[in-house]
Coordinates of C-alpha atoms in Angstrom, one line a residue:
M1 CA 56.8 36.5 -156.9
E2 CA 53.9 37.7 -159.2
H3 CA 51.6 40.5 -158.2
E4 CA 47.7 39.2 -158.5
Q5 CA 46.1 40.7 -161.6
P6 CA 43.3 43.0 -160.2
S7 CA 39.8 42.3 -160.8
V8 CA 37.8 44.2 -163.4
R9 CA 35.5 45.6 -160.8
R10 CA 38.4 47.1 -159.2
L11 CA 39.8 48.4 -162.5
A12 CA 36.7 50.2 -162.6
W13 CA 36.3 51.3 -159.4
K14 CA 39.9 53.0 -159.7
A15 CA 38.9 54.3 -163.2
L16 CA 36.1 55.8 -161.6
L17 CA 38.0 57.7 -159.0
R18 CA 40.4 58.9 -161.1
W19 CA 37.5 60.4 -163.4
N20 CA 35.8 61.9 -160.6
K21 CA 39.3 64.1 -160.2
G22 CA 38.6 65.4 -163.5
G23 CA 41.0 66.1 -166.6
I24 CA 41.0 62.4 -168.4
F25 CA 38.0 60.9 -170.5
A26 CA 36.4 58.0 -169.4
E27 CA 37.2 56.3 -172.7
T28 CA 41.0 57.2 -172.2
L29 CA 41.0 55.7 -168.7
V30 CA 39.1 52.3 -170.0
A31 CA 41.5 52.1 -172.8
R32 CA 44.5 52.6 -170.3
A33 CA 43.6 50.0 -168.1
A34 CA 42.7 47.4 -170.3
A35 CA 46.3 48.1 -172.1
E36 CA 48.1 48.2 -169.0
H37 CA 46.4 44.9 -167.6
K38 CA 46.2 43.2 -170.9
L39 CA 42.5 42.5 -170.9
S40 CA 40.9 39.6 -172.4
P41 CA 38.1 41.3 -175.3
S42 CA 35.3 40.1 -172.8
D43 CA 37.1 41.7 -169.5
R44 CA 37.5 44.9 -171.5
A45 CA 33.8 44.8 -172.5
L46 CA 33.1 44.2 -168.7
L47 CA 35.2 47.0 -167.7
Q48 CA 33.4 49.3 -170.1
A49 CA 30.2 48.6 -169.3
L50 CA 30.9 49.0 -165.5
V51 CA 32.5 52.6 -166.1
Y52 CA 30.3 54.0 -169.0
D53 CA 27.1 52.6 -167.7
T54 CA 27.8 54.0 -163.8
L55 CA 28.4 57.4 -165.8
R56 CA 25.1 57.1 -168.0
N57 CA 23.2 56.7 -164.9
L58 CA 25.2 58.7 -162.3
S59 CA 22.2 60.7 -160.8
W60 CA 20.1 58.1 -160.5
L61 CA 22.5 56.1 -158.6
D62 CA 23.3 58.5 -156.3
H63 CA 19.9 59.1 -155.9
L64 CA 19.5 55.4 -154.8
R65 CA 22.7 55.8 -152.7
K66 CA 21.1 58.8 -150.4
A67 CA 17.9 57.0 -149.8
L68 CA 19.7 54.0 -148.9
R69 CA 22.1 55.9 -146.4
P70 CA 21.3 59.7 -146.0
A71 CA 24.5 60.3 -144.2
P72 CA 27.7 61.2 -146.1
L73 CA 30.0 58.6 -147.3
E74 CA 33.9 59.0 -148.0
N75 CA 34.4 59.7 -151.7
D76 CA 36.1 56.3 -152.4
I77 CA 33.3 54.6 -150.5
R78 CA 30.6 56.7 -152.5
V79 CA 31.8 55.7 -155.6
L80 CA 32.1 52.2 -154.9
V81 CA 28.3 51.9 -153.8
Q82 CA 27.6 53.8 -157.0
L83 CA 29.7 51.0 -159.2
G84 CA 27.8 48.1 -157.0
L85 CA 24.3 49.5 -157.8
C86 CA 25.1 49.8 -160.9
Q87 CA 25.8 46.4 -161.5
L88 CA 22.5 45.4 -159.7
F89 CA 20.0 48.1 -161.2
V90 CA 21.5 48.8 -164.6
L91 CA 23.5 45.8 -165.8
K92 CA 21.3 43.3 -164.0
Q93 CA 24.2 40.9 -162.8
A94 CA 23.2 38.3 -160.2
E95 CA 23.0 39.7 -156.7
H96 CA 25.4 37.6 -154.8
A97 CA 28.0 38.4 -157.4
A98 CA 27.1 41.9 -157.7
V99 CA 27.3 42.5 -153.7
S100 CA 29.7 39.6 -152.8
E101 CA 32.4 41.2 -155.5
T102 CA 31.9 44.6 -154.5
V103 CA 32.2 43.9 -151.0
K104 CA 35.5 42.4 -151.5
L105 CA 37.0 45.7 -152.8
A106 CA 35.7 47.9 -149.8
P107 CA 38.4 48.7 -146.9
A108 CA 37.5 46.5 -144.2
R109 CA 36.5 49.4 -142.1
A110 CA 33.9 50.1 -144.8
R111 CA 32.8 46.3 -145.5
G112 CA 29.8 46.3 -143.2
V113 CA 28.1 49.4 -144.4
V114 CA 29.0 48.7 -148.4
N115 CA 27.2 45.0 -147.6
G116 CA 24.4 46.7 -146.3
M117 CA 23.3 49.4 -148.5
L118 CA 23.6 46.6 -151.5
R119 CA 21.6 44.3 -149.6
N120 CA 19.0 46.7 -149.0
A121 CA 19.1 47.9 -152.4
A122 CA 18.8 44.5 -154.0
R123 CA 15.6 43.9 -151.6
R124 CA 14.2 46.9 -152.7
R125 CA 14.8 46.5 -156.4
A126 CA 11.1 46.7 -157.5
A127 CA 10.3 49.6 -155.5
F128 CA 13.1 51.7 -156.5
E129 CA 12.3 50.7 -160.2
A130 CA 9.0 52.0 -160.0
E131 CA 10.2 55.0 -158.3
R132 CA 12.4 55.8 -161.1
E133 CA 9.4 56.3 -163.5
T134 CA 8.2 59.6 -161.2
L135 CA 11.7 61.1 -160.5
P136 CA 12.5 64.7 -162.2
P137 CA 14.0 63.8 -165.6
A138 CA 17.7 65.0 -164.5
I139 CA 17.8 62.5 -161.7
R140 CA 16.2 59.8 -163.8
F141 CA 18.0 60.3 -167.1
S142 CA 21.1 61.5 -165.2
T143 CA 21.6 64.6 -167.1
P144 CA 22.0 68.3 -165.9
S145 CA 19.1 70.3 -165.1
W146 CA 20.1 73.4 -167.3
L147 CA 20.6 70.9 -170.1
V148 CA 17.2 69.1 -169.8
R149 CA 15.5 72.7 -169.2
R150 CA 17.0 73.9 -172.4
W151 CA 15.9 70.9 -174.5
M152 CA 12.3 71.2 -173.3
L153 CA 12.1 74.8 -174.7
Q154 CA 13.9 73.5 -178.1
F155 CA 12.7 70.1 -178.5
G156 CA 9.3 70.0 -176.0
E157 CA 8.7 67.3 -173.8
A158 CA 7.8 64.2 -175.9
D159 CA 11.1 64.6 -177.7
T160 CA 13.1 65.4 -174.8
L161 CA 12.1 62.6 -172.5
A162 CA 12.6 60.2 -175.4
M163 CA 16.0 61.5 -176.2
L164 CA 16.8 61.6 -172.6
A165 CA 15.9 57.8 -172.4
W166 CA 17.8 57.0 -175.6
N167 CA 21.3 58.6 -173.8
T168 CA 20.9 56.0 -171.0
Q169 CA 21.3 53.2 -173.3
T170 CA 24.5 51.5 -174.9
P171 CA 25.1 52.8 -178.3
P172 CA 25.1 50.1 -181.3
L173 CA 27.9 50.0 -183.2
Y174 CA 27.8 50.8 -187.1
A175 CA 30.5 50.3 -189.6
R176 CA 30.5 51.7 -193.5
L177 CA 32.0 49.8 -196.3
N178 CA 34.4 51.3 -198.4
P179 CA 33.4 50.4 -201.9
L180 CA 37.3 50.8 -203.3
H181 CA 38.1 48.2 -201.3
P182 CA 35.1 45.8 -201.1
M183 CA 35.4 43.1 -198.4
D184 CA 35.0 39.3 -199.6
S185 CA 31.7 38.8 -197.4
V186 CA 30.1 40.7 -194.9
P187 CA 29.5 38.8 -191.7
E188 CA 26.0 37.2 -191.5
A189 CA 25.5 38.9 -188.0
W190 CA 25.7 42.4 -189.5
E191 CA 22.5 44.1 -190.0
P192 CA 22.1 46.4 -193.1
L193 CA 20.9 49.9 -192.9
A194 CA 17.8 49.9 -195.7
E195 CA 18.1 53.9 -195.3
A196 CA 21.8 54.0 -195.9
P197 CA 23.5 51.9 -198.3
L198 CA 27.3 50.6 -197.4
W199 CA 26.0 51.1 -193.7
Y200 CA 25.7 48.2 -191.2
R201 CA 25.1 47.7 -187.8
V202 CA 27.8 45.5 -186.2
H203 CA 27.2 42.4 -184.1
G204 CA 30.1 40.2 -182.8
P205 CA 33.7 41.0 -182.8
L206 CA 34.8 44.1 -184.9
P207 CA 36.8 42.8 -188.2
A208 CA 40.3 43.7 -187.5
A209 CA 42.1 42.8 -190.6
A210 CA 39.2 44.7 -192.4
L211 CA 39.8 47.6 -190.6
Q212 CA 43.5 47.5 -191.2
A213 CA 43.1 46.8 -194.8
G214 CA 40.5 49.8 -195.2
Q215 CA 37.8 48.1 -196.4
V216 CA 35.6 49.1 -193.4
Y217 CA 35.5 52.1 -191.5
M218 CA 33.9 52.3 -188.1
A219 CA 31.5 55.4 -187.7
D220 CA 28.1 56.1 -186.9
P221 CA 25.5 56.5 -189.8
S222 CA 24.7 60.1 -188.7
T223 CA 28.2 61.5 -190.2
R224 CA 26.6 60.5 -194.0
H225 CA 24.3 63.2 -194.1
S226 CA 27.2 66.3 -194.2
V227 CA 29.0 64.1 -196.7
R228 CA 25.7 63.4 -198.9
L229 CA 24.8 67.5 -198.7
L230 CA 28.5 68.2 -200.1
A231 CA 27.7 65.9 -202.9
P232 CA 31.4 65.4 -204.1
K233 CA 31.9 64.8 -207.4
A234 CA 34.6 63.3 -209.2
G235 CA 37.4 65.5 -210.4
E236 CA 36.7 68.4 -207.9
R237 CA 38.9 70.0 -205.4
I238 CA 37.4 69.7 -202.0
L239 CA 38.5 71.0 -198.4
D240 CA 37.8 68.7 -195.3
A241 CA 38.7 71.5 -193.1
C242 CA 38.4 69.7 -189.5
A243 CA 39.2 66.2 -190.8
A244 CA 40.7 63.9 -187.9
P245 CA 40.2 61.3 -187.6
G246 CA 39.5 61.1 -191.1
G247 CA 35.9 59.4 -191.6
K248 CA 34.1 62.0 -193.7
S249 CA 37.2 62.6 -195.7
A250 CA 37.4 58.6 -196.4
A251 CA 33.6 59.0 -197.4
I252 CA 34.4 61.5 -200.0
I253 CA 37.0 59.4 -201.5
G254 CA 34.5 56.7 -201.6
A255 CA 31.7 58.7 -202.8
T256 CA 34.2 59.8 -205.9
E257 CA 35.9 56.4 -206.3
G258 CA 39.1 57.7 -205.2
R259 CA 38.9 60.6 -208.1
V260 CA 38.8 63.7 -206.5
S261 CA 41.7 66.4 -205.2
L262 CA 41.2 66.3 -201.4
L263 CA 42.8 68.6 -198.9
S264 CA 42.3 67.5 -195.5
T265 CA 43.5 69.7 -192.5
D266 CA 43.4 69.8 -188.7
A267 CA 44.4 72.0 -186.2
E268 CA 46.5 69.5 -184.2
A269 CA 49.5 68.2 -185.5
H270 CA 49.7 65.1 -183.4
R271 CA 46.5 64.0 -185.3
L272 CA 47.9 64.2 -188.9
P273 CA 49.7 61.1 -188.9
M274 CA 46.5 58.9 -188.1
L275 CA 44.6 61.1 -190.7
E276 CA 47.5 60.6 -193.5
E277 CA 47.1 56.9 -192.4
N278 CA 43.3 56.6 -192.8
L279 CA 42.9 58.1 -195.7
R280 CA 46.1 56.3 -197.4
R281 CA 43.7 53.0 -196.5
A282 CA 40.6 54.5 -197.7
G283 CA 42.2 54.4 -201.4
G284 CA 42.9 58.3 -202.2
Q285 CA 44.7 59.1 -205.2
D286 CA 45.4 62.6 -204.8
V287 CA 45.3 63.6 -201.1
Q288 CA 46.9 66.3 -199.0
V289 CA 47.1 66.4 -195.2
A290 CA 48.3 69.6 -193.6
Q291 CA 48.1 71.4 -190.3
H292 CA 46.1 74.4 -190.0
D293 CA 43.5 76.3 -187.2
W294 CA 40.6 77.4 -189.1
S295 CA 39.8 80.1 -186.3
T296 CA 42.5 81.7 -188.0
P297 CA 42.8 83.5 -191.6
C298 CA 42.1 81.5 -194.7
P299 CA 45.7 81.1 -196.1
E300 CA 46.3 83.1 -199.1
A301 CA 46.8 80.0 -201.6
W302 CA 43.5 78.4 -200.3
R303 CA 41.3 81.5 -200.8
G304 CA 38.4 80.8 -203.4
A305 CA 40.2 77.4 -204.1
F306 CA 37.6 74.8 -203.5
D307 CA 34.7 73.7 -205.3
A308 CA 33.3 72.2 -202.1
V309 CA 34.3 72.7 -198.1
L310 CA 33.3 70.4 -195.5
L311 CA 33.4 72.3 -191.9
D312 CA 32.5 69.6 -189.2
V313 CA 33.2 72.1 -186.2
P314 CA 34.3 71.4 -182.5
C315 CA 30.6 71.6 -180.7
S316 CA 29.2 70.6 -177.6
N317 CA 28.4 66.8 -178.5
S318 CA 24.9 67.4 -177.4
G319 CA 23.9 64.9 -180.2
V320 CA 26.3 62.0 -178.9
L321 CA 25.8 62.2 -175.3
Q322 CA 25.0 58.7 -175.5
R323 CA 28.2 57.6 -176.9
R324 CA 30.6 60.0 -175.6
V325 CA 29.4 59.0 -171.5
D326 CA 31.0 61.6 -169.8
A327 CA 30.4 64.8 -172.2
R328 CA 27.1 65.6 -170.3
W329 CA 29.2 66.1 -167.2
R330 CA 31.8 68.4 -168.9
L331 CA 29.7 70.5 -170.6
Q332 CA 28.3 73.6 -168.8
E333 CA 25.8 75.9 -170.2
E334 CA 28.1 79.0 -171.1
E335 CA 30.5 77.0 -172.9
I336 CA 27.7 76.7 -175.9
A337 CA 27.9 80.3 -176.4
R338 CA 31.8 80.2 -176.4
L339 CA 31.5 77.3 -178.8
A340 CA 29.4 79.0 -181.0
A341 CA 31.6 82.1 -181.1
L342 CA 34.1 79.4 -182.4
Q343 CA 32.3 78.0 -184.8
M344 CA 31.2 81.2 -186.2
Q345 CA 34.9 82.1 -186.4
I346 CA 35.7 78.7 -188.4
L347 CA 32.7 79.1 -190.5
E348 CA 34.0 82.7 -191.6
Q349 CA 37.3 81.5 -192.4
G350 CA 36.2 78.3 -194.1
A351 CA 33.8 79.9 -196.4
A352 CA 36.8 82.1 -197.7
A353 CA 38.1 78.8 -199.4
V354 CA 34.9 78.5 -201.5
K355 CA 34.9 79.4 -205.3
A356 CA 32.1 81.1 -206.7
G357 CA 29.4 78.6 -207.7
G358 CA 31.0 76.4 -205.1
R359 CA 29.7 74.6 -201.9
L360 CA 30.0 74.7 -198.3
V361 CA 28.6 72.2 -195.7
Y362 CA 28.4 73.5 -192.0
S363 CA 28.1 70.3 -189.7
T364 CA 28.0 69.6 -186.0
C365 CA 27.5 66.5 -183.8
S366 CA 25.3 69.0 -181.6
I367 CA 21.5 69.4 -181.7
D368 CA 21.6 72.8 -180.4
R369 CA 19.8 75.7 -182.2
E370 CA 22.5 78.2 -181.1
E371 CA 25.0 76.0 -182.6
D372 CA 23.1 74.9 -185.8
R373 CA 20.6 77.0 -187.3
A374 CA 21.0 79.9 -185.3
L375 CA 24.6 80.2 -186.3
V376 CA 23.8 79.2 -189.9
D377 CA 20.9 82.2 -190.1
A378 CA 23.3 84.6 -188.4
F379 CA 26.3 83.8 -190.8
L380 CA 23.7 84.1 -193.9
A381 CA 22.6 87.6 -192.7
A382 CA 26.5 88.9 -192.8
H383 CA 27.1 86.9 -196.0
P384 CA 24.4 87.6 -198.7
E385 CA 26.8 85.9 -201.3
F386 CA 25.9 82.4 -199.9
E387 CA 22.1 80.8 -199.6
L388 CA 21.0 78.2 -197.6
A389 CA 20.3 75.4 -200.1
E390 CA 19.2 72.5 -197.4
D391 CA 19.6 71.7 -193.8
I392 CA 18.9 68.7 -191.6
L393 CA 18.5 68.0 -188.1
V394 CA 19.0 64.5 -186.6
L395 CA 17.5 63.9 -183.2
P396 CA 19.2 60.7 -182.0
H397 CA 16.0 58.8 -180.3
R398 CA 14.3 59.4 -183.7
A399 CA 17.1 58.0 -186.0
Q400 CA 18.2 55.6 -183.4
A401 CA 21.8 56.9 -184.2
D402 CA 23.7 60.0 -183.3
G403 CA 22.3 63.0 -183.4
A404 CA 23.7 65.7 -185.7
Y405 CA 23.1 68.6 -187.6
A406 CA 24.3 69.7 -191.3
A407 CA 23.6 72.8 -193.8
L408 CA 24.6 73.3 -197.4
L409 CA 25.4 76.6 -198.1
R410 CA 25.7 77.8 -201.8
R411 CA 28.3 80.8 -203.1
K412 CA 26.6 82.7 -205.7

């Protein structure tokens, strides 16, 4: 007898329970469950929405849970109630479906409690939604208090609140066309970005065939800023030092019509096959892929060998909390100082690969000053042979895209 296929809500509950134990990203848990149970595209989308939106709104959902029942709940029941509240308040599902389907998942001993809490929540929906506007930002927008305080100091109240609100929303999907392998036609539902040629906001199913053929690359338009500052030219020798999975390398290939000598490296050997495949699809002619950890010294063969170097360094992900739903819950404030030290190591070693008169672009998907301009200023103070030509800080709520930082440095 075949086992009954578990419901999508049960899969979401199990994924959230596993996420609570730590050590696995939400993205990985969703992908595993979808593959294991061979979910249809619509069921996979529902699973992702259930898991991601619960995590994006976790503090507020738990605030509601405590308001409905101050007494502690067992961990599995607490997570189940959060999932039910997400369906009611975030996904706006019909009450009968959100409540009854969630109650079905509960063990018999807890069904009465879960049913009572969710029905009470539905009755009090208007009051709870009005109250949300009055709650402290850390609860209202489900963001650690230390990060809210840090942003208030760096960006002020108005930008911080707008950014926190942005991070609770489902991120748009974007695609960049490959000018070397043009699509026959762009789907009518896609919206071109006026400020970013070749970029589109994607609506509808992903174009699997076009992705496979290297005609289109899924990325966020914030990634274009570092490549714009780098300004790669045909005939140059360029290093993309932290390259996997290859989005910026592919953009460099496209910007030079493939007429560039490109070395793309990554610290992790297991990422290289995917990186190489992505660059092959992009149309690179003279492309090499190599493993190197840029927190260690620049190899002698690469010292002063490149016209331009792109360093897209590991960071706190503070600019992409909307897209990377569990990053806000993994990050600790003391981690930013540790990351900044690592970033400086990478910048020091990557700079050694730039030849005289060459260019270096330092970029992050962080918006934190300690990882961005403050770090660049400290590097320049220690390296007068470099000068700052231009930098840009992209705040996500203003750009309606991911946040990012990029700085163009020139070697004298």
